[in-house]
Tab-separated table of C-alpha atoms in Angstrom:
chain	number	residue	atom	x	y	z
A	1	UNK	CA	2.030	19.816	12.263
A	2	UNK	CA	2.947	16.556	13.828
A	3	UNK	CA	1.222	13.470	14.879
A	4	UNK	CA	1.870	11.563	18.389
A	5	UNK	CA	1.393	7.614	18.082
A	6	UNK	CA	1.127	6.160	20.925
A	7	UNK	CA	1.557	2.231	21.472
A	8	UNK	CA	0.722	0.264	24.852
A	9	UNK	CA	3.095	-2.526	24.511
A	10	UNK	CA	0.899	-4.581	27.175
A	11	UNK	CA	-1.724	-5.103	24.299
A	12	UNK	CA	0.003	-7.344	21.828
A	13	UNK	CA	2.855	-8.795	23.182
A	14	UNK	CA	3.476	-11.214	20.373
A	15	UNK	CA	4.113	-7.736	18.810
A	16	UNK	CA	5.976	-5.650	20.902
A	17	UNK	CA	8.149	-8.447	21.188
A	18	UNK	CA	8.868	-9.676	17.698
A	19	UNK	CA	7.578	-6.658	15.300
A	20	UNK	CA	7.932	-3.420	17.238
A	21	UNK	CA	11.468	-3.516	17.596
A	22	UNK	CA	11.994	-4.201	14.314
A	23	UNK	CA	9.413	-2.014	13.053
A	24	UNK	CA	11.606	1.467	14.941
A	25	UNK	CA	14.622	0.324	13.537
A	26	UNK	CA	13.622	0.409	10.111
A	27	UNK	CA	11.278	3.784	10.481
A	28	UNK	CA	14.403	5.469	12.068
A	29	UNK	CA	16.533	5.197	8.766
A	30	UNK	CA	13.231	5.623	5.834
A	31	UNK	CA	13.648	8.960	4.541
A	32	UNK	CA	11.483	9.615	1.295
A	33	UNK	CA	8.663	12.253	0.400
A	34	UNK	CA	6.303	9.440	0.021
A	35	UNK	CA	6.993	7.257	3.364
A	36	UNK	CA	5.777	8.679	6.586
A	37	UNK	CA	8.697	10.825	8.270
A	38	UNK	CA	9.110	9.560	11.917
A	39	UNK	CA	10.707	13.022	13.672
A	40	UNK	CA	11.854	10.639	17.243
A	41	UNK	CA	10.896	7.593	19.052
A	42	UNK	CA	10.403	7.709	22.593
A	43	UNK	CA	10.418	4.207	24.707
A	44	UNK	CA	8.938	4.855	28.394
A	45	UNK	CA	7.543	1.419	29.429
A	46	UNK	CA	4.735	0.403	28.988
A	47	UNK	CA	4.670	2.482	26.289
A	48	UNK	CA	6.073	3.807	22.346
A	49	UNK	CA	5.690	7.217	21.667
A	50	UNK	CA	6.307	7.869	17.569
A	51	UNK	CA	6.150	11.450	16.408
A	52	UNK	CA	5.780	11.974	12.879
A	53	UNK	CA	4.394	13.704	10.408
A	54	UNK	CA	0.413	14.817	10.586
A	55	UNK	CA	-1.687	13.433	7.657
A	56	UNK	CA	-4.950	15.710	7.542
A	57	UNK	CA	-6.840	14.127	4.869
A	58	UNK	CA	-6.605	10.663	6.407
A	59	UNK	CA	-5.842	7.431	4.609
A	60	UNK	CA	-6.427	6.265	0.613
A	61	UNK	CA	-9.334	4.611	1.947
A	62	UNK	CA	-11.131	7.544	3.564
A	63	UNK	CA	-11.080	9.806	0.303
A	64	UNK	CA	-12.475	6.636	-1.786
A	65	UNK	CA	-15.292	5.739	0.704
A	66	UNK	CA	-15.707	9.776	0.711
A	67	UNK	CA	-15.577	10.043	-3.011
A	68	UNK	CA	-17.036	6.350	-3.867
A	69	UNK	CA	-13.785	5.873	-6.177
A	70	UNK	CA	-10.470	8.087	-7.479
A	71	UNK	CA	-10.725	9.423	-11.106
A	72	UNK	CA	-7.980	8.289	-13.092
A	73	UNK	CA	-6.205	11.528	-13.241
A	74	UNK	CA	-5.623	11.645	-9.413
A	75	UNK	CA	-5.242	7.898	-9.569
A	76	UNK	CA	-2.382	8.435	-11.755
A	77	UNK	CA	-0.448	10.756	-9.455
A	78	UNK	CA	-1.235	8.502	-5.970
A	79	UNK	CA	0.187	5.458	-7.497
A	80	UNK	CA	2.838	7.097	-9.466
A	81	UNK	CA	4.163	7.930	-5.577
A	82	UNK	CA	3.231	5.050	-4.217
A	83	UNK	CA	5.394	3.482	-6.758
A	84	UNK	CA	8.218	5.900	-5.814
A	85	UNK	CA	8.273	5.235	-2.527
A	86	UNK	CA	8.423	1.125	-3.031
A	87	UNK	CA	11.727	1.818	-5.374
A	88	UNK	CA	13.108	3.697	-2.685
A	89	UNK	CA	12.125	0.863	-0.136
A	90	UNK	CA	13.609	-1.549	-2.621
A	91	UNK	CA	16.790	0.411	-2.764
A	92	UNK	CA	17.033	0.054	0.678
A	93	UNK	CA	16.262	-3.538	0.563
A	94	UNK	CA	12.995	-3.210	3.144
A	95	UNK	CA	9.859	-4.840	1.826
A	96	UNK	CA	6.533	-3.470	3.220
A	97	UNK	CA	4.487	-6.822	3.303
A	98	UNK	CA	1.183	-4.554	4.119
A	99	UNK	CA	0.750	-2.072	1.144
A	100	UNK	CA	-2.798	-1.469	1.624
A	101	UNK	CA	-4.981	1.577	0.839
A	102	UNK	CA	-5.584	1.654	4.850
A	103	UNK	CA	-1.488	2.558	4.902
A	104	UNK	CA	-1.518	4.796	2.769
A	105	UNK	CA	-1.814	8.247	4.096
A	106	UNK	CA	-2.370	11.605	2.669
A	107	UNK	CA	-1.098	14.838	3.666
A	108	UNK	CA	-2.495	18.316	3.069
A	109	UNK	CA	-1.599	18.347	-0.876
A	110	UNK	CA	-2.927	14.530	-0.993
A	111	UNK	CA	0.970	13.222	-1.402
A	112	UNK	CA	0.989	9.352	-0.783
A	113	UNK	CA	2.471	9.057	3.049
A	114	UNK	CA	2.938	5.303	3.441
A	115	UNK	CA	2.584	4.196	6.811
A	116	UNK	CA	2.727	1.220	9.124
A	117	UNK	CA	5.737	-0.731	8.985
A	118	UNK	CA	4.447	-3.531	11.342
A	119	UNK	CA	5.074	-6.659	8.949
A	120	UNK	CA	8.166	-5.033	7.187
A	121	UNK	CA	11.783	-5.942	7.344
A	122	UNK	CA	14.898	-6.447	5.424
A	123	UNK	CA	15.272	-8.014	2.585
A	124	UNK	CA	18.355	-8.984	-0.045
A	125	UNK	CA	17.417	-8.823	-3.705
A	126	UNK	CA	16.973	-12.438	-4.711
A	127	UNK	CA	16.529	-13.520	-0.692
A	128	UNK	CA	12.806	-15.405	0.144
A	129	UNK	CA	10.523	-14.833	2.730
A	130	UNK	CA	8.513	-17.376	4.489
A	131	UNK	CA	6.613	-15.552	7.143
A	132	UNK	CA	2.617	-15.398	6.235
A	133	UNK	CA	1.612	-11.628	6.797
A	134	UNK	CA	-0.291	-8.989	5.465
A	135	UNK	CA	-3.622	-8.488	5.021
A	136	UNK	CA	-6.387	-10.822	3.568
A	137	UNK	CA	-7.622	-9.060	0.549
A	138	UNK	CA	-4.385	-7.992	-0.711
A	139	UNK	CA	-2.535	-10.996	-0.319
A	140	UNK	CA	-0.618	-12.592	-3.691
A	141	UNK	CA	-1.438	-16.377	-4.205
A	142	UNK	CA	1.749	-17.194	-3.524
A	143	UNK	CA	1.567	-16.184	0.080
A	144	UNK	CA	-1.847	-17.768	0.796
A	145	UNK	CA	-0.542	-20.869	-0.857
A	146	UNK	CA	2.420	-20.776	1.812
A	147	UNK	CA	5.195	-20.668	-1.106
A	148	UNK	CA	8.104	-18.768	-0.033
A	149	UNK	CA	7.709	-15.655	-2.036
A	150	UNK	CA	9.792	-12.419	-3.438
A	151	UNK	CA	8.704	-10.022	-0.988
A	152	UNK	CA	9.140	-6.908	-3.329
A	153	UNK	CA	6.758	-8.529	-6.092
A	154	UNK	CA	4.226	-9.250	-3.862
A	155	UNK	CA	4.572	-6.092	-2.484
A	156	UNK	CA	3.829	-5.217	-6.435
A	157	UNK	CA	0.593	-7.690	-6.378
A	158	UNK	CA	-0.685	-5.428	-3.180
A	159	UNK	CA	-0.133	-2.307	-5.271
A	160	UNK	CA	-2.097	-3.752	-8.328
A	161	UNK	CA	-5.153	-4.635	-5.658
A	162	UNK	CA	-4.515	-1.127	-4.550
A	163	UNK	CA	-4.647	0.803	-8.029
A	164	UNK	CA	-7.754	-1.211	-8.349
A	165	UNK	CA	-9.700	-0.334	-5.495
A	166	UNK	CA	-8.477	3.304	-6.324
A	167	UNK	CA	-10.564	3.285	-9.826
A	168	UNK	CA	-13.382	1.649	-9.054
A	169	UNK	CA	-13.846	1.741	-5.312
A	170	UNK	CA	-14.697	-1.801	-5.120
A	171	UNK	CA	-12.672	-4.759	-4.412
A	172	UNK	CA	-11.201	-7.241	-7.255
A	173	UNK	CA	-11.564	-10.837	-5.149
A	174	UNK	CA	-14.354	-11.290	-2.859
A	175	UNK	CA	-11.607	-12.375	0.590
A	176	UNK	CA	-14.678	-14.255	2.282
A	177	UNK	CA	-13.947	-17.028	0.920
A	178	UNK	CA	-9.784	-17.493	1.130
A	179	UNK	CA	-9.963	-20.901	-1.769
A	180	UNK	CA	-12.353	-18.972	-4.037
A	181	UNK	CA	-10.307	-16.146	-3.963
A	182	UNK	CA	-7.140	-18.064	-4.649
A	183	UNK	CA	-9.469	-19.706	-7.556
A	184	UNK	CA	-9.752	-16.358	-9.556
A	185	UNK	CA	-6.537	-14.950	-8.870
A	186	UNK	CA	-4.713	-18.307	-10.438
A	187	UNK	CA	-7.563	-18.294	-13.325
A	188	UNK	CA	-5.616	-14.401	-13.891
A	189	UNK	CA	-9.250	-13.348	-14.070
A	190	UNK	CA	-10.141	-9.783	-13.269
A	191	UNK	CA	-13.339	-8.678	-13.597
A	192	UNK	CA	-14.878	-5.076	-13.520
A	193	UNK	CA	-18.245	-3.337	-12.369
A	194	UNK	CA	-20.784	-2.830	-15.319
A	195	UNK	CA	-20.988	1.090	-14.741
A	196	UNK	CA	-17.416	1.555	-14.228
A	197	UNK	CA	-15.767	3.438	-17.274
A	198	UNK	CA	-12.066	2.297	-16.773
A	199	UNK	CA	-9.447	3.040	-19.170
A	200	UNK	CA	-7.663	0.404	-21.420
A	201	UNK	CA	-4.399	0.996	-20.579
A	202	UNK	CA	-5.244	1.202	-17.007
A	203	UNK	CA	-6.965	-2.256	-17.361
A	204	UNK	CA	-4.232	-3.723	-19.502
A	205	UNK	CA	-1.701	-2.389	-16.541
A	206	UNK	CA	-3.728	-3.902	-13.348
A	207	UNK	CA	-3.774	-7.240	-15.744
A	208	UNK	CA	-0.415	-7.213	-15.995
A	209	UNK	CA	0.525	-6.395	-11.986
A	210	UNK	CA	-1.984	-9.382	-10.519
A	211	UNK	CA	-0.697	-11.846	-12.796
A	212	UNK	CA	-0.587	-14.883	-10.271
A	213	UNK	CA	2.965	-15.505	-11.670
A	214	UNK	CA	5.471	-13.511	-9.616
A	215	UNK	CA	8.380	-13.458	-12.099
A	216	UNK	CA	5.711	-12.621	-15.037
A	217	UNK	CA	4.192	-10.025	-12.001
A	218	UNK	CA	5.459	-6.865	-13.788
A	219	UNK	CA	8.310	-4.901	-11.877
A	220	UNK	CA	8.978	-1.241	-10.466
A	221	UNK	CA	10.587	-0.069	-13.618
A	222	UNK	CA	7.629	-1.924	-16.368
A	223	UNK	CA	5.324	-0.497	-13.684
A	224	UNK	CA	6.628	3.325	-14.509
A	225	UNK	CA	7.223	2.572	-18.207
A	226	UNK	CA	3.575	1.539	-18.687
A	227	UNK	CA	1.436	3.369	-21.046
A	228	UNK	CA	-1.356	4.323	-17.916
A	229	UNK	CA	1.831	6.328	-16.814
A	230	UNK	CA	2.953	7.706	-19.805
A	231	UNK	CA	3.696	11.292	-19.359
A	232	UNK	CA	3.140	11.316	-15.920
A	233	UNK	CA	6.396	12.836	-14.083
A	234	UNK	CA	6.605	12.024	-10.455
A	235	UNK	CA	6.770	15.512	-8.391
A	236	UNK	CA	5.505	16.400	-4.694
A	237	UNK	CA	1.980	18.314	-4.539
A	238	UNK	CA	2.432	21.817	-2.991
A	239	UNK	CA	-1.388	23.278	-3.110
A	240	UNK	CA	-3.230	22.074	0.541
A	241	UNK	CA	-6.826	20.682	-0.917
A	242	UNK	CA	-9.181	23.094	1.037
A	243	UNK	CA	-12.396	20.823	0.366
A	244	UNK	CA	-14.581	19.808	3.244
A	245	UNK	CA	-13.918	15.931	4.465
A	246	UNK	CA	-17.068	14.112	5.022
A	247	UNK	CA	-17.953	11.343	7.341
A	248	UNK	CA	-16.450	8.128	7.092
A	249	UNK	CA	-19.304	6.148	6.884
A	250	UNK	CA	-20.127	7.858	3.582
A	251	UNK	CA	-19.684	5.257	0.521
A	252	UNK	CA	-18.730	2.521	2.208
A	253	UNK	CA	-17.051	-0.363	0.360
């Protein structure tokens, strides 16, 4: 099955003008089991149709508002992908700049689909980006302080907030509050719910991922070599989850 985006270019002009463009080219050559697959863009002004691939069991978000958080086990296999598909990105020098558990889709089998290339772009190992983008709550403190910043490690801090929404369904820095926020992530202070029963080594590895150091920020290949994914060999699901989805509004974060 197949999804039809469609995009009114009238609506955010700043974007169509800047992001859009760039955002096509770099969909057009992504081809990974993990990233959405984009089957043909077509441009008829004032409007971008994208075909691509249909994600029936919605975004990461949707299964942990549905489920109020991801056991570990599942957790595992979502951000063993997810991790896949950012060393493919990386090989392809493209950072994401918007990993968030809103884009990140799953299909039938619940494989990661990651979606929305809006802030992405190209990027040479070693080069420094500048722009501020992304959203609030996953942002690394090097972006909110306006440092120029390795895009591919904090693309790595906005998998770490991911992973940790994932197994506990709650949020690690409260985002109302932008200084606050940047207060507790420099402090490298992480703190947990009461109730939650969260592994060591998955603790010890989200420690290790939001450390507010990007060159101590642990990398793709520590990432896959960490004990929380010991034993855990990346493969594509093949057997559709035939569950019932509830409403939206169910477990809300």
């Amino acid at each position: 099955m197949i999804a039809i985006k469609i995009i009114d270019t009238r609506k955010d002009l700043k974007y169509t003008k800047k992001c859009l463009p760039r955002e096509i080219e770099l969909i057009r050559k992504l081809q990974h089991d993990n990233i959405i697959k984009v089957y043909e863009v077509i441009e008829k002004s004032p409007y971008v149709c994208v075909i691509q691939d249909f994600t029936s069991r919605g975004d990461l978000l949707r299964k942990i508002r549905r489920q109020s958080k991801v056991n570990e086990k599942d957790g595992k296999m979502h951000f063993r992908q997810l991790i896949e598909a950012m060393k493919y990105l990386k090989s392809m020098e493209v950072v994401h700049r918007d990993i968030k558990c809103e884009n990140i889709l799953l299909d039938s089998c619940e494989n990661v689909k990651i979606t929305d290339f809006g802030f992405a772009r190209s990027l040479k190992i070693g080069e420094k980006s500048k722009t501020f983008c992304g959203s609030r709550a996953y942002l690394a403190p090097e972006i909110i302080r306006a440092q120029p910043y390795d895009g591919y490690r904090s693309d790595m801090w906005s998998a770490g907030i991911v992973l940790y929404v994932m197994i506990t369904g709650m949020m690690p820095y409260d985002d109302k509050n932008v200084q606050k926020m940047l207060e507790r992530q420099l402090q490298h202070r992480i703190i947990y719910p009461r109730t939650a029963k969260i592994s060591m080594d998955a603790k010890r590895l989200i420690f290790d991922i939001l450390h507010p150091i990007p060159h101590k920020r642990l990398t793709i290949e520590e990432v896959i070599r960490s004990k929380w994914l010991a034993g855990v060999e990346y493969h594509i699901l093949d057997q559709p989850i035939n569950d019932s989805l509830t409403s939206d509004s169910d477990n809300i974060i």
